[in-house]
Coordinates of C-alpha atoms in Angstrom, one line a residue:
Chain R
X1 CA -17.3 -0.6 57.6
X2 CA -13.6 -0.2 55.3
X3 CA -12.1 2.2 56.6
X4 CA -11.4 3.9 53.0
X5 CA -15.5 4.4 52.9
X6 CA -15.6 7.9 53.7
X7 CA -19.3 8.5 55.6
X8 CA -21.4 11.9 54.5
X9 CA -22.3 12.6 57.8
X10 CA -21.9 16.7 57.7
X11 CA -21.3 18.5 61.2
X12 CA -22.9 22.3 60.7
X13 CA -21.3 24.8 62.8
X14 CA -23.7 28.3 63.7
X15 CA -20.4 30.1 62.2
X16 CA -20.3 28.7 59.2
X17 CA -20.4 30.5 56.0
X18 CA -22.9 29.3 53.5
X19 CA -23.4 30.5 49.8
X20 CA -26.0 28.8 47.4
X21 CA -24.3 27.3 44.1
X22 CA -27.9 27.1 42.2
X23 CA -30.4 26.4 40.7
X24 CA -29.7 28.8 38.1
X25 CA -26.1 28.6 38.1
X26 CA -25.0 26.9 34.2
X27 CA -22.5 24.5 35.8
X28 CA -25.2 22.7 37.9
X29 CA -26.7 21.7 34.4
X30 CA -30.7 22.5 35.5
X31 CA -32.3 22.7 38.9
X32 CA -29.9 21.6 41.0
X33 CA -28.9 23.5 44.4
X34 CA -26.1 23.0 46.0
X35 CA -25.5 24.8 49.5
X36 CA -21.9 24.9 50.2
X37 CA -19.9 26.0 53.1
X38 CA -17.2 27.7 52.4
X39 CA -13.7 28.9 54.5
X40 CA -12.4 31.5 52.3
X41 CA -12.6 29.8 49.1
X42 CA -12.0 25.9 50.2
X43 CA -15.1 23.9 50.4
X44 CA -16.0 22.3 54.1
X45 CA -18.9 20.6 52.7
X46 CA -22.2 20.2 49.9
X47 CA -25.5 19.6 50.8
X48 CA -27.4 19.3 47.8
X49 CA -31.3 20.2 47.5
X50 CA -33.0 18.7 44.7
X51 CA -36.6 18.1 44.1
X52 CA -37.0 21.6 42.1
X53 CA -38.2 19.4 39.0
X54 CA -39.8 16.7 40.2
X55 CA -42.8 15.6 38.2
X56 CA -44.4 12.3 40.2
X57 CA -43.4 10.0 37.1
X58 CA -43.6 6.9 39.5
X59 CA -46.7 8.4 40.8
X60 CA -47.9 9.1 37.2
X61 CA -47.2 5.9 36.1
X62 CA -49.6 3.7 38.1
X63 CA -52.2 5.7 36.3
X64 CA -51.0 4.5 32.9
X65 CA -50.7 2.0 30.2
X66 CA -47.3 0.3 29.9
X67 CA -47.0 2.0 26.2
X68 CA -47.4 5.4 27.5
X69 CA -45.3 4.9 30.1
X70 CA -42.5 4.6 27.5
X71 CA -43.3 8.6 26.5
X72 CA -42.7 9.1 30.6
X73 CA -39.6 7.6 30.3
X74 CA -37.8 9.8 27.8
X75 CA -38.1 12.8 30.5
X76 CA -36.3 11.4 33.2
X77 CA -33.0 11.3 31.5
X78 CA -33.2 13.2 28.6
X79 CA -29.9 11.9 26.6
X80 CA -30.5 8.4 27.1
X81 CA -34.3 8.4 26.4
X82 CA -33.6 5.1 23.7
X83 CA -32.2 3.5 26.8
X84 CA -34.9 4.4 29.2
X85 CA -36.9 3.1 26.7
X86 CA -35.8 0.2 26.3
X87 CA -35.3 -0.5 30.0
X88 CA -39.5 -0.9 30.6
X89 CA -39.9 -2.4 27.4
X90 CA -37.6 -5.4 28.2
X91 CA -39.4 -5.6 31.3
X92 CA -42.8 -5.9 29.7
X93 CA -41.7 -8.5 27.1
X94 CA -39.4 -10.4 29.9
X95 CA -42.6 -10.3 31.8
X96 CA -44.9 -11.7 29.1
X97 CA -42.6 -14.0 27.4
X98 CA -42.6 -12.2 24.2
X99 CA -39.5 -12.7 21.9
X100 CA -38.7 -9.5 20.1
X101 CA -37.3 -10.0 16.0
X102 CA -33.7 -10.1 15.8
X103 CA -33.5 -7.4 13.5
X104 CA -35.2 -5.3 16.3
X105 CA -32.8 -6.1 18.7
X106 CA -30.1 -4.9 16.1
X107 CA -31.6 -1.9 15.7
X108 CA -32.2 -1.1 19.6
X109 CA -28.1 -1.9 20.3
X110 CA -27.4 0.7 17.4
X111 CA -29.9 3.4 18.8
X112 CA -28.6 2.8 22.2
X113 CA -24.3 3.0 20.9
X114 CA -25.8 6.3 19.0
X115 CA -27.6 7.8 21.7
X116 CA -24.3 6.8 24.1
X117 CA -22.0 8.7 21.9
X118 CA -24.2 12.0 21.3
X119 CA -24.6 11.8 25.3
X120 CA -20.7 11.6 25.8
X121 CA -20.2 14.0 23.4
X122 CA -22.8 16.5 24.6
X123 CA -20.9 15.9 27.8
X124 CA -17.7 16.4 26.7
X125 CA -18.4 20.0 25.1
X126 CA -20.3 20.9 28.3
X127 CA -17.7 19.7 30.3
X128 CA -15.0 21.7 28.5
X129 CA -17.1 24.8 29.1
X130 CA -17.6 24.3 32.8
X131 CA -14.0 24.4 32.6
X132 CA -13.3 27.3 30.5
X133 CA -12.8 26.1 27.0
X134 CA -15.9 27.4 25.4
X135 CA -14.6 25.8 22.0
X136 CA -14.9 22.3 23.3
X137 CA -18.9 23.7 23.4
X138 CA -18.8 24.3 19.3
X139 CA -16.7 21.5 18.2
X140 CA -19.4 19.0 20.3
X141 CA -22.7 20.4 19.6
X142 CA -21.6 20.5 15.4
X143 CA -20.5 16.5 15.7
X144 CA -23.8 15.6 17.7
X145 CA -26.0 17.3 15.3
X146 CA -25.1 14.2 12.8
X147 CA -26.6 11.8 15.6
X148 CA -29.6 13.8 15.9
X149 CA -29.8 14.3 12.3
X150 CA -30.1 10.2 12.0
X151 CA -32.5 9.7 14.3
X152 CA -34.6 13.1 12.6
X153 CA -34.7 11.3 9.8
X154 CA -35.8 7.8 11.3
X155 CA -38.3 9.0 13.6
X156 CA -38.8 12.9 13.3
X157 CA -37.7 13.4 16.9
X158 CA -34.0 14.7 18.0
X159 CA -34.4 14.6 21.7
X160 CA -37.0 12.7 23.0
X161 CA -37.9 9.4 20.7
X162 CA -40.3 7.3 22.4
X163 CA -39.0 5.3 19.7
X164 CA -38.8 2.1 21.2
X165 CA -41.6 0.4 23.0
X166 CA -42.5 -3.0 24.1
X167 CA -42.5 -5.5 21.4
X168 CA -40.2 -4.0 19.4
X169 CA -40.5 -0.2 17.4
X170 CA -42.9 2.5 16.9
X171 CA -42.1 2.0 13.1
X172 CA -39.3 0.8 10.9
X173 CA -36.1 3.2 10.8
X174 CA -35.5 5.0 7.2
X175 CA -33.8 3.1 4.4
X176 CA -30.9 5.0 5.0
X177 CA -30.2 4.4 8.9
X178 CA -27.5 1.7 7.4
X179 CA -25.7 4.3 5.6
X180 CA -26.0 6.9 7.7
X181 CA -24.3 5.1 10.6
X182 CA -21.7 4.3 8.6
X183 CA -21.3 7.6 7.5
X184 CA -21.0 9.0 10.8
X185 CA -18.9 6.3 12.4
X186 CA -16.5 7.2 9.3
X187 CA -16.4 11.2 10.1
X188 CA -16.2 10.5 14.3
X189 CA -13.4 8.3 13.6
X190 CA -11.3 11.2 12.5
X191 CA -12.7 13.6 14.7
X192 CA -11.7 11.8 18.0
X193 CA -8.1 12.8 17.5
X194 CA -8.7 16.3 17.1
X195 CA -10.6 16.5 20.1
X196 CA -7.9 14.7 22.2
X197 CA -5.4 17.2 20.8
X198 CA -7.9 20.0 21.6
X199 CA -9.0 19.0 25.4
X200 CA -7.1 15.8 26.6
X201 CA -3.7 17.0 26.0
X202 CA -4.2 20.5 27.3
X203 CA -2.1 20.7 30.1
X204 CA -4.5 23.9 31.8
X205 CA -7.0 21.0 31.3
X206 CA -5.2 18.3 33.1
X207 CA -4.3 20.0 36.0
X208 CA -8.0 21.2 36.5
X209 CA -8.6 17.3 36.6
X210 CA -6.0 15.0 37.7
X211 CA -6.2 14.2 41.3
X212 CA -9.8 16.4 41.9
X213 CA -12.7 14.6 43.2
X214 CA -10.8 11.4 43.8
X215 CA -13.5 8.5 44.4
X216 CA -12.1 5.0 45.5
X217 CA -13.6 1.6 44.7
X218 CA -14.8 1.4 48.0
X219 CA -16.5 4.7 48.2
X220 CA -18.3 4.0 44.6
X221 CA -19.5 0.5 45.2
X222 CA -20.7 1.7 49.2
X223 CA -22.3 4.7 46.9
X224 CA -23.6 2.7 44.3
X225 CA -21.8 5.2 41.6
X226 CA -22.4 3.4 38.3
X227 CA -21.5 3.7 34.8
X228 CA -19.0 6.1 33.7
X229 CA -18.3 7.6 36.8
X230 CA -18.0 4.3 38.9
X231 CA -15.9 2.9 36.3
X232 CA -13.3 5.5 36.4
X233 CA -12.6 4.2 40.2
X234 CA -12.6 0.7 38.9
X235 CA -15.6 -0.8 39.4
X236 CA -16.6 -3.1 37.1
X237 CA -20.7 -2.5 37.0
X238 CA -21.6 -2.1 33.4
X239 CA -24.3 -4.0 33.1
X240 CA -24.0 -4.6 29.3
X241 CA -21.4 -7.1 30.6
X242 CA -22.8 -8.3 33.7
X243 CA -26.3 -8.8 33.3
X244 CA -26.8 -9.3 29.1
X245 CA -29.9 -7.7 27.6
X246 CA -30.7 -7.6 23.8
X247 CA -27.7 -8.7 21.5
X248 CA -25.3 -7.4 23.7
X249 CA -23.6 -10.6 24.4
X250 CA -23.0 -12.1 21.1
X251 CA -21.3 -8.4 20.6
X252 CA -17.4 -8.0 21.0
X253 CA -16.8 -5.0 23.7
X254 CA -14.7 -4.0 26.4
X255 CA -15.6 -2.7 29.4
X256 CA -13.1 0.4 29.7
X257 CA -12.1 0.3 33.4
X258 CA -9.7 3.1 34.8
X259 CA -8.5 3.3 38.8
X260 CA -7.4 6.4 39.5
X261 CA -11.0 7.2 40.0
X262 CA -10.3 11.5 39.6
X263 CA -12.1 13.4 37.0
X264 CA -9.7 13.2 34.6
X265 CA -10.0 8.9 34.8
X266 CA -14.1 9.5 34.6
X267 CA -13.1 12.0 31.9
X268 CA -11.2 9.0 29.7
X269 CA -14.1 6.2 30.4
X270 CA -16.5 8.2 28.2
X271 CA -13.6 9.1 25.9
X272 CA -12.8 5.7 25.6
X273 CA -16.7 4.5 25.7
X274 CA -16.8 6.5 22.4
X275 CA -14.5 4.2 20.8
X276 CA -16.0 1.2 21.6
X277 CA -19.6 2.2 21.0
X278 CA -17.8 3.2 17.2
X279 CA -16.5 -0.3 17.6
X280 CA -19.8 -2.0 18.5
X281 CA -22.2 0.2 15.7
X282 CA -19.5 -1.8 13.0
X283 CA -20.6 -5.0 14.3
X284 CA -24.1 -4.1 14.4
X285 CA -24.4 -2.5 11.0
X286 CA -22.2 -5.6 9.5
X287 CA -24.4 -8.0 11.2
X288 CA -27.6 -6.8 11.1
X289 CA -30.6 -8.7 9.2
X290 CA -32.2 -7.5 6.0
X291 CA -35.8 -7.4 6.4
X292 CA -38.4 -4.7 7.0
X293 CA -39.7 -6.2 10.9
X294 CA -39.9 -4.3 13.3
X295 CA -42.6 -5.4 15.9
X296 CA -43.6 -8.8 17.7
X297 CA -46.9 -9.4 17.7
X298 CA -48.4 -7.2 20.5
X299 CA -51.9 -6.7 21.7
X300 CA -52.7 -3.0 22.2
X301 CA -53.0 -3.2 26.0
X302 CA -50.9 -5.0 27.9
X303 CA -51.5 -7.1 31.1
X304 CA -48.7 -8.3 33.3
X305 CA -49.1 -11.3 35.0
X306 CA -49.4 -10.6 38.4
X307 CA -45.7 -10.2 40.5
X308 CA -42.7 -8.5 40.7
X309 CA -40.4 -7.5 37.9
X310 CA -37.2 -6.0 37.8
X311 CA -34.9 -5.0 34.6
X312 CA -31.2 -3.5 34.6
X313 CA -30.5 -1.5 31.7
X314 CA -27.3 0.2 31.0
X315 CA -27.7 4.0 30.4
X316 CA -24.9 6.8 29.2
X317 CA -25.0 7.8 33.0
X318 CA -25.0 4.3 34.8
X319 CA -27.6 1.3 35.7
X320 CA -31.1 2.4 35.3
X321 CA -33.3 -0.5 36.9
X322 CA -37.0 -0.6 36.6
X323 CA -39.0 -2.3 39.4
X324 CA -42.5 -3.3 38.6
X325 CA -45.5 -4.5 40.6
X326 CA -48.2 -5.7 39.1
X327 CA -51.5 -6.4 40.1
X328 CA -52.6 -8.7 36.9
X329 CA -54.1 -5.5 36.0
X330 CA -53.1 -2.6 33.0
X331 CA -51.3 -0.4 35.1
X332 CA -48.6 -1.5 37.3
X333 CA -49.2 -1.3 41.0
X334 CA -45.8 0.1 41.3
X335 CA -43.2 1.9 39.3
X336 CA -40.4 2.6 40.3
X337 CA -37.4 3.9 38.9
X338 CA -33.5 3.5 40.3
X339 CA -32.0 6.3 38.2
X340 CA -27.8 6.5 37.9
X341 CA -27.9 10.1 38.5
X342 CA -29.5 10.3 41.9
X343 CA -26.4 7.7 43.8
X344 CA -23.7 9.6 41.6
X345 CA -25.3 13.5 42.5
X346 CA -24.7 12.5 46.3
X347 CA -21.1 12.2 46.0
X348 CA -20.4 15.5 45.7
X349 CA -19.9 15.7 49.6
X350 CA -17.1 13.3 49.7
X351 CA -15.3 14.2 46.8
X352 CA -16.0 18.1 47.0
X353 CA -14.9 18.5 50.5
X354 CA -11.4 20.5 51.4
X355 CA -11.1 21.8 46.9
X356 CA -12.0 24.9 45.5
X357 CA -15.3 25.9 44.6
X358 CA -13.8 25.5 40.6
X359 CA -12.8 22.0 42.0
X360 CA -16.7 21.4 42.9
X361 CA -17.6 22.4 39.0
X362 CA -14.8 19.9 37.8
X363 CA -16.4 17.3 39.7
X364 CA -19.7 17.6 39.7
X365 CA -19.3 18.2 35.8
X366 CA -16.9 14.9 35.3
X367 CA -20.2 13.1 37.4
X368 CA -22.1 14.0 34.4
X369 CA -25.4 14.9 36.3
X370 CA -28.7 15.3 34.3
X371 CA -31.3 16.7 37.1
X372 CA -34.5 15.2 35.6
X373 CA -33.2 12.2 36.2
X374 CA -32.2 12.4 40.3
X375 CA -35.5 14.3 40.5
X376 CA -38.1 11.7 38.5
Chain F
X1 CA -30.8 -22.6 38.4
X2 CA -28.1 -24.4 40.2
X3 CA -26.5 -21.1 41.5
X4 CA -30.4 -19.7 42.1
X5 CA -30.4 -23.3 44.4
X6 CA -27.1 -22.2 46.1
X7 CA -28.3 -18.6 46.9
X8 CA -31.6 -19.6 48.5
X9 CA -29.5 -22.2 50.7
X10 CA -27.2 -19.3 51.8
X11 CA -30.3 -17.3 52.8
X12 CA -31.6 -19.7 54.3
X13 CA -28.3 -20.4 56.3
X14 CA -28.0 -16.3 57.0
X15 CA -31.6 -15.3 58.3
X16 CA -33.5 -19.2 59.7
X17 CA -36.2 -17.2 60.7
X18 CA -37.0 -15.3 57.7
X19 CA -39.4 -17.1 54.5
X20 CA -36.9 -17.8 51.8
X21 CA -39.0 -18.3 48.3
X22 CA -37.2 -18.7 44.7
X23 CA -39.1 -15.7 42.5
X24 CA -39.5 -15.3 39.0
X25 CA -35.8 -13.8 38.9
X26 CA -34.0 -13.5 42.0
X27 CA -34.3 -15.5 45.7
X28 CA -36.2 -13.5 48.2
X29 CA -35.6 -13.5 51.8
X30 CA -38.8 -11.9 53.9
X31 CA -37.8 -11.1 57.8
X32 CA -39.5 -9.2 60.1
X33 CA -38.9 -5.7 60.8
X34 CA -36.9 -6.1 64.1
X35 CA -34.7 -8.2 62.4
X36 CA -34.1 -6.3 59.2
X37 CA -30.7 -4.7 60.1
X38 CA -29.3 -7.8 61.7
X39 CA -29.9 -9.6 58.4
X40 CA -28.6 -7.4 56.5
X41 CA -25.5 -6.7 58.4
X42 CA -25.3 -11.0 57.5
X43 CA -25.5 -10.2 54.4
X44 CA -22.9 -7.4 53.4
X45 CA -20.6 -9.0 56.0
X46 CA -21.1 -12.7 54.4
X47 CA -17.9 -14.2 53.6
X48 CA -18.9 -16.3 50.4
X49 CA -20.4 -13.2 48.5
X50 CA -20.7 -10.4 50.4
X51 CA -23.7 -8.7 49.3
X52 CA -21.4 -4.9 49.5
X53 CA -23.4 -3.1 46.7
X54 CA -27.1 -1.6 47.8
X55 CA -28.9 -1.2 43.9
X56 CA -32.3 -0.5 45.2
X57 CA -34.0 0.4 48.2
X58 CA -37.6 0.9 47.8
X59 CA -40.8 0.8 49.4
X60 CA -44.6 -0.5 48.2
X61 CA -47.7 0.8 49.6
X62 CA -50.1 -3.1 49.5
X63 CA -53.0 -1.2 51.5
X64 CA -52.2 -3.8 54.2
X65 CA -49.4 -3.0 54.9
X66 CA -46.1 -1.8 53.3
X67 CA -43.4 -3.5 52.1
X68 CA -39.8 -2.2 51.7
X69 CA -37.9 -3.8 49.4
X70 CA -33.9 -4.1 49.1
X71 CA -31.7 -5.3 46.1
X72 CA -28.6 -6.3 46.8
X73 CA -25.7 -7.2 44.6
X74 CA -22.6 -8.9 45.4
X75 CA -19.8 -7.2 43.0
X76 CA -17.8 -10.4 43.3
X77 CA -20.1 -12.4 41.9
X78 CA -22.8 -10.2 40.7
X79 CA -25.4 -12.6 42.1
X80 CA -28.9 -10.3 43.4
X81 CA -30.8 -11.3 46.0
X82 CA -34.0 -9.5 47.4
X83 CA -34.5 -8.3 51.0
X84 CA -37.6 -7.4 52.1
X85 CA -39.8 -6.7 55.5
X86 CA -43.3 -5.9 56.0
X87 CA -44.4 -3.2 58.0
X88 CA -48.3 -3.7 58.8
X89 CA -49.0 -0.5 61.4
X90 CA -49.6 2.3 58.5
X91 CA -49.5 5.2 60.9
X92 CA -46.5 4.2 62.7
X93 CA -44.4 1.9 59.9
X94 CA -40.8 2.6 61.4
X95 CA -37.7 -0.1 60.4
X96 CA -34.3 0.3 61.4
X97 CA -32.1 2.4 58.8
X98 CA -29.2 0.2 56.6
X99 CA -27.2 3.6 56.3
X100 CA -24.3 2.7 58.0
X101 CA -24.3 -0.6 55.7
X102 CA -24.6 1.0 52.7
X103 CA -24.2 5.0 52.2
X104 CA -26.3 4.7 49.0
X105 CA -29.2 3.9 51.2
X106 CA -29.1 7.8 53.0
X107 CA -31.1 9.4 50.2
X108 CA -33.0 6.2 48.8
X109 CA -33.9 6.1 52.6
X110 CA -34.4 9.8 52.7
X111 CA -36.8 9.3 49.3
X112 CA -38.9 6.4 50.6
X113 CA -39.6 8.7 53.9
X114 CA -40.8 11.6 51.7
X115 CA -42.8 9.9 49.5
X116 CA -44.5 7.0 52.0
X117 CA -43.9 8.2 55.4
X118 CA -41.8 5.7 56.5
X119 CA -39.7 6.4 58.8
X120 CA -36.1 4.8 59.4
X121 CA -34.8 4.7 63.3
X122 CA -31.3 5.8 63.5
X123 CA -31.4 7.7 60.4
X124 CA -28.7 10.5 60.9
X125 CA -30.3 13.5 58.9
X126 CA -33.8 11.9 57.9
X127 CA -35.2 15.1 56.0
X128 CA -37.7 14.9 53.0
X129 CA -35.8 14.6 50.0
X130 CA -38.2 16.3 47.3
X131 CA -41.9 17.5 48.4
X132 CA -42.3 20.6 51.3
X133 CA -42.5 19.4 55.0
X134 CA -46.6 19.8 55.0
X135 CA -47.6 17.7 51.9
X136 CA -48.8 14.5 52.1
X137 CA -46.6 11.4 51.0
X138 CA -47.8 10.8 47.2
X139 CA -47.0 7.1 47.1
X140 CA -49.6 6.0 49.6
X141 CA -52.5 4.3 47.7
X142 CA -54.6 6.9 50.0
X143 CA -53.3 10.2 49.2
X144 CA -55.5 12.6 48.0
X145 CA -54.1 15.9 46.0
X146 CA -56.3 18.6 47.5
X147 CA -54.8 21.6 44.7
X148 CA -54.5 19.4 41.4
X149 CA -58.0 17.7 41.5
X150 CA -57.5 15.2 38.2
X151 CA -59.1 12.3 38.0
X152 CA -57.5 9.6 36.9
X153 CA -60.2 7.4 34.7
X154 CA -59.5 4.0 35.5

């Protein structure tokens, strides 16, 4: 192995002074629990305990249809539930052959760069009040309310859509969604400066970031760290790019790379992410077909053929693949879900180790951990 | 389809024991247990595209037997292939662990043992990862909740 891999092997000592950080604590975002061992105030190391929300999705899903499934899927990770969507349902129609309307695969790249910026953003106000700046918390929640108040209107869910399923939609999105996209893309655009003034610049703010939880390229590929998080260390793994899905590669995007790899590089990727989503709704909204369309044609209960399926989707968080085995019958034989959160959670140890317990908050917030997720 | 041709070849160059097969998206490579670690040490280590980037380990109960299943991307290329061994002995399914390969594997490792009872030999810290030490391993095909008694209608 590199030598710059760092291993997570963890030596316990019988002297050793162990607090719990969790699961109630507000910076671990949910039911996480992190034991740390602490000398004075510097970290030696993090074992985290998860498993305090687990619910047997993969379990539960061998018991159902691939269309309910999808309603599974939004509870894993909460803020990306169009993504997790859309991961089984490209799986299903890859599986069957089925190709989806263009117009539908317009509207799933939109709901996906939506639901990407009102996760980032959500992030970014939470992150500002892990650190201290409780106004970061205001500013974020007002702005994402405009998201939630487009996708209210489409499908009269803010949270948790089950929106899209395989085949296409659940229903066609209001007359409006065109407008309201542009609407909003409109009032971000302005707002992004403000918010750099308010948090980027703020030099309290950068010296609780740069240089803390520094992750190399080696340590986030031997991790499998993925999306925002493993591009901040320079790993190129977005799998918009890599592995195409939807319209996403007749789209013009950049994949925002940073190598520093610290919080405060993870910190710009979804800064910068922001941007380019903004970028890639324009080209959507400009491109996207009239019509009303919004399903293939579908039979109400799907069989898969029987094999093995697999399906990389790109999430707020990271890659969220969905491996299927089928027995040619109308459950799968086998779910299974790879979610980002649960290879990014487990790199607390490494980069935690020798900071401050306020270090471990910067990190594990810049990781931008959603516990449903890691726990399935 | 060329480069799927390529990729089978180089399995087949890696691992000459192992049953190479073309699926419906990526090669596979099947090898027995005993030699799961020395194949995939081939494999990270290869010098064409090493295969440095673990993106799933997971496990399937077939009733049979179990099979665990790795996914393996090389980030130079971004190529995937699919490892997988078969582990018929239910009671005593054991394969050596690919931890010191690839970190990532720890917890997936760690999540396969909870939830199928497989165990991985040289593990270093091979705890359950979600259920309590005396419940069963929910993933087998024959586990039986004894405290939520739902029926599934099939």
């Amino acid at each position: 192995m590199s030598k710059d891999v760092v291993t997570n092997i963890i030596l316990r000592d019988d002297e050793d002074y162990i607090i719990n950080m969790g699961p109630q604590h507000p910076s671990t975002h949910g039911v996480l629990r992190l034991e740390v061992c602490l000398n004075g105030e510097t970290v030696k190391y993090v074992v985290p305990h998860i498993g305090y929300i687990h619910r047997g999705i993969e379990k539960m899903c061998e018991y159902d249809t691939y269309k309910q499934i999808i309603h599974l899927t939004d509870r894993m990770d909460y803020l990306s539930a169009h993504m997790n969507n859309e991961a089984v349902s490209l799986l299903v129609e890859n599986a069957l052959g089925i190709e989806v309307p263009e117009r539908v695969k317009y509207i799933r790249a939109a709901l996906n760069e939506l639901n990407r910026i009102a996760s980032h953003h959500l992030w970014w106000s939470a992150f500002g009040m892990d650190l201290g700046a409780l106004t970061t918390f205001f500013y974020g929640l007002r702005d994402r309310e405009k998201i939630l108040d487009i996708f209210d209107e489409s499908f009269g869910s803010r949270l948790l859509h089950s929106f899209v399923t395989p085949g296409g939609l659940m229903h066609d999105v209001h007359p409006n969604f065109r407008k309201n996209i542009m609407e909003f893309v409109k009032y971000f655009r302005k707002k992004l400066p403000e918010y750099k003034k308010l948090l980027t610049d703020n030099i309290i703010f950068q010296n609780r970031t740069k240089g803390i939880g520094v992750m190399t390229k080696e340590t986030a590929i031997a991790f499998g760290v993925t999306g925002p998080s493993g591009r901040g260390s320079g790993f190129s793994c977005d799998v918009r790019k890599i592995a195409p899905y939807g319209i996403y590669d007749q789209l013009e995007f950049n994949e925002v790379l940073y190598t520093n790899g610290d919080s405060f590089d993870r910190y710009m990727v979804r800064m910068d992410e922001m941007v380019e989503s903004m970028n890639l709704l324009e080209q959507i909204v400009d491109k996207m077909p009239e019509g009303t369309e919004f399903t293939a044609k579908m039979k109400p209960i799907v069989k898969l053929p029987e094999g093995e399926y697999f399906q990389r989707v790109e999430t707020a968080r990271g890659e969220l693949d969905v491996f299927v085995v089928s027995d040619g019958k109308k459950h799968p034989y086998r779910m299974r879900f790879r979610s980002p959160n649960f290879s990014n959670m487990f790199t607390l140890n490494i980069l935690g180790r020798g900071l401050k317990i306020a270090d471990l908050v910067a990190i594990s917030g810049s990781l931008d951990l959603v516990i449903p997720d890691i726990d399935r | 389809m060329e480069k799927n041709m390529d990729l089978t070849a180089l399995l087949a160059k890696i691992a000459p024991q192992g049953e190479v097969v073309q699926g419906n998206q990526f090669p596979e490579l099947t090898v027995s247990a005993e030699q799961l670690f020395e194949t995939a040490e081939k494999l990270k280590n290869c010098k064409e595209m090493p295969f440095d980037f673990l993106l799933d380990l997971t496990a399937v109960d077939f009733e049979t037997k179990f099979t665990v299943v790795y996914h393996l991307e090389s980030t130079k290329t971004h190529d995937v292939v699919v490892l997988r061994t078969d582990l018929p002995d239910r009671n005593h399914a054991e394969v050596e662990t690919v931890s010191g390969l690839w970190p990532a594997a720890e917890f997936m490792e760690r999540e396969v043992f909870d939830l199928f009872g497989i165990r991985f030999k040289n593990h270093h810290d091979l705890r359950r990862l979600f259920m309590e030490d005396d419940y069963g391993h929910p993933l087998r095909k024959d586990f039986k909740d004894d405290i939520n008694l739902i029926e599934y209608p099939n």
